[in-house]
Amino acid sequence: SQKIEQNSEALNIQEGKTATLTCNYTNYSPAYLQWYRQDPGRGPVFLLLIRENEKEKRKERLKVTFDTTLKQSLFHITASQPADSATYLCALFVNTGKLIFGQGTTLQVKP
Amino acid sequence: GAVVSQHPSRVICKSGTSVKIECRSLDFQATTMFWYRQFPKQSLMLMATSNEGSKATYEQGVEKDKFLINHASLTLSTLTVTSAHPEDSSFYICSASQTAAQETQYFGPGTRLLVL
């Protein structure tokens, strides 16, 4: 069956450290993979898109990797800040033109 | 740019009534709009995809007669939850794409529906 898995347990880290979130998928062949941030009671906000032929993408303190062999994407936030605390969703863009979302991982950055 | 709004942000209604949620793209024309539902601590689940001027395409398991979608213009889509029941209580989120490739979707802030 097709699955997208993100760690359902909250990730707690200290301010200034690097946060690493994982997104694994099975039985999908996504053209793109996207990461979103979602704050409580709000809609998702687009962060980064990485294509199947790209290994790594960066944007300011954010870095995303995409390994189509492992069927895994890693999302890194360097020099994390309390304001980075939120739920982060990965989403696969499949060839039907749909975004398929993982359940998200909640990040808590402690000062 | 690329702002999507939803109205209302919260709604409480009695069981058996109908509720309409509006989704607007404020500064761009949306080729396609999507409606999602999200239960607490769960993923966003796509309910339907709509293109302006045509019938919406519903995902498997979503009742089209219960969740009426109208996409009357390139900047407005509405979702009407008909004869709402407590199990319809959820967070409804729309998104809009400005290109046919639908590569990037811009999400609205969501509507919290509570059916008593």
XYZ file of C-alpha atoms in Angstrom:
227
model
C 0.000 0.000 0.000
C 1.018 3.598 -0.473
C 2.241 5.363 2.644
C 3.934 8.534 3.736
C 5.478 8.409 7.171
C 6.696 11.209 9.346
C 7.734 10.729 12.929
C 4.562 11.247 14.920
C 6.510 11.919 18.103
C 7.348 15.533 18.783
C 10.938 16.580 18.293
C 12.319 18.660 21.152
C 15.622 20.436 20.658
C 17.578 23.248 22.213
C 17.784 26.650 20.587
C 20.769 26.948 18.275
C 20.891 23.245 17.424
C 20.018 21.734 14.062
C 16.618 20.088 13.782
C 16.304 17.158 11.385
C 12.913 15.831 10.357
C 12.337 12.714 8.283
C 9.803 11.849 5.621
C 9.678 8.308 4.259
C 7.351 7.022 1.590
C 6.493 3.717 -0.054
C 4.890 2.837 -3.370
C 4.889 6.375 -4.688
C 6.941 7.857 -7.508
C 6.676 11.565 -6.785
C 7.710 14.135 -9.323
C 8.290 16.603 -6.505
C 8.400 16.636 -2.765
C 7.430 19.671 -0.737
C 7.749 20.750 2.850
C 5.226 22.947 4.606
C 4.997 24.582 7.998
C 1.697 24.542 9.845
C 0.971 26.479 13.010
C -1.945 25.461 15.282
C -5.291 26.394 13.781
C -3.729 27.697 10.583
C -3.305 26.480 7.038
C 0.032 25.116 5.789
C 2.654 27.523 4.522
C 4.886 26.415 1.662
C 8.608 26.255 2.490
C 10.564 24.321 -0.103
C 10.102 22.193 -3.176
C 12.626 19.622 -4.359
C 12.372 17.733 -7.613
C 13.118 14.066 -8.186
C 16.361 14.871 -10.009
C 17.639 17.166 -7.252
C 19.591 15.883 -4.298
C 19.551 18.957 -2.108
C 17.867 22.340 -1.859
C 18.616 25.223 0.473
C 16.779 28.331 1.541
C 18.299 30.464 4.278
C 18.465 28.200 7.361
C 16.506 25.413 5.704
C 17.917 22.462 3.812
C 16.047 19.603 2.187
C 17.495 16.414 0.753
C 15.688 13.940 -1.467
C 16.860 10.362 -1.974
C 14.596 8.569 -4.455
C 16.450 5.301 -3.910
C 15.844 5.323 -0.180
C 12.459 6.988 -0.774
C 13.286 9.502 1.883
C 13.513 13.234 2.378
C 15.289 14.957 5.246
C 14.400 18.477 6.344
C 16.984 20.408 8.334
C 16.659 23.686 10.213
C 20.031 25.025 11.277
C 20.535 27.420 14.183
C 17.000 26.694 15.302
C 14.984 29.336 17.133
C 11.893 29.112 19.361
C 9.974 30.771 16.514
C 10.653 27.662 14.425
C 8.367 25.664 16.728
C 5.529 24.334 14.584
C 4.352 21.219 12.790
C 6.198 20.436 9.580
C 4.457 18.508 6.832
C 5.991 16.756 3.890
C 3.894 16.322 0.789
C 4.427 14.299 -2.340
C 3.305 15.702 -5.660
C 2.195 12.702 -7.663
C 1.461 12.485 -11.359
C -2.262 12.938 -10.907
C -1.586 16.523 -9.924
C -2.373 15.879 -6.301
C -0.464 16.605 -3.143
C -0.382 13.699 -0.713
C 0.504 14.805 2.813
C 2.253 13.100 5.674
C 0.790 13.502 9.136
C 3.478 15.955 10.164
C 6.088 16.166 12.877
C 5.816 18.743 15.632
C 9.037 20.568 16.424
C 9.531 22.294 19.760
C 12.597 24.514 20.094
C 13.391 25.380 23.692
C 15.196 28.613 24.566
C 1.558 37.946 -3.341
C -0.324 34.620 -3.675
C -2.715 35.122 -0.790
C -5.693 32.853 -0.246
C -8.448 33.750 2.177
C -11.236 31.690 3.699
C -14.461 32.799 5.294
C -15.598 32.190 7.907
C -12.622 31.251 10.036
C -14.846 29.511 12.575
C -18.439 28.363 12.448
C -20.672 26.574 14.909
C -23.925 25.158 13.627
C -26.693 22.835 14.676
C -26.936 19.311 13.363
C -28.956 19.153 10.152
C -28.138 22.650 8.929
C -25.955 23.546 5.959
C -22.776 25.576 6.114
C -21.031 27.404 3.273
C -17.299 28.101 3.308
C -15.735 30.519 0.841
C -12.234 30.339 -0.541
C -10.803 33.300 -2.437
C -7.516 33.906 -4.190
C -6.893 37.578 -3.503
C -4.139 38.569 -5.894
C -4.009 35.891 -8.542
C -6.300 33.831 -10.714
C -6.497 30.259 -9.588
C -6.622 27.657 -12.335
C -7.456 24.999 -9.812
C -8.684 24.997 -6.254
C -8.501 22.148 -3.804
C -10.461 21.358 -0.654
C -8.892 19.457 2.215
C -10.125 18.248 5.582
C -7.902 17.798 8.604
C -8.849 16.047 11.820
C -6.832 16.757 14.987
C -3.259 15.508 14.822
C -3.891 13.985 11.424
C -2.783 14.719 7.913
C -4.576 16.906 5.419
C -6.870 14.723 3.349
C -7.824 15.884 -0.113
C -11.571 15.969 -0.557
C -11.978 17.358 -4.043
C -10.358 19.263 -6.867
C -12.219 21.944 -8.756
C -11.550 23.897 -11.921
C -13.408 27.071 -12.743
C -16.579 26.429 -14.669
C -16.519 22.658 -14.438
C -17.679 20.026 -12.003
C -15.459 19.154 -9.102
C -13.611 15.859 -8.967
C -14.153 14.139 -5.646
C -11.801 11.758 -3.923
C -12.902 8.235 -3.148
C -15.133 8.109 -0.112
C -16.162 11.770 -0.249
C -19.883 12.221 -0.867
C -20.425 14.772 -3.600
C -24.035 15.360 -2.571
C -22.962 16.157 0.970
C -20.001 18.360 0.144
C -21.148 20.645 -2.648
C -18.393 22.539 -4.403
C -18.972 25.493 -6.677
C -16.111 27.148 -8.535
C -17.864 30.070 -10.144
C -14.857 32.214 -10.993
C -11.070 32.113 -11.150
C -10.883 33.677 -7.699
C -13.721 32.032 -5.773
C -14.644 28.505 -4.779
C -17.238 27.520 -2.190
C -17.725 24.361 -0.191
C -21.173 23.716 1.255
C -21.526 21.059 3.907
C -25.148 20.005 3.605
C -27.140 18.568 6.490
C -24.090 18.735 8.718
C -23.636 16.202 11.510
C -21.225 16.164 14.455
C -18.885 13.823 12.587
C -18.433 16.558 9.974
C -16.753 18.716 12.609
C -13.250 19.298 11.329
C -10.771 21.836 9.988
C -11.472 22.582 6.330
C -8.665 24.079 4.283
C -8.684 25.226 0.689
C -5.730 25.800 -1.582
C -5.321 27.397 -4.956
C -2.890 26.873 -7.773
C -2.168 29.563 -10.338
C -0.663 27.272 -12.938
C -1.945 24.254 -14.782
C 1.038 22.310 -13.462
C -0.279 22.823 -9.919
C 3.297 22.692 -8.760
C 2.765 25.064 -5.885
C -0.458 25.358 -3.984
C -1.189 28.326 -1.776
C -3.252 27.444 1.233
C -5.948 29.387 2.970
C -5.975 29.836 6.744
C -8.628 27.172 7.242
C -12.163 27.084 8.621
C -12.941 25.368 11.900
C -16.401 23.767 11.730
C -18.128 22.548 14.865
C -21.470 20.810 14.479
C -23.477 20.471 17.667
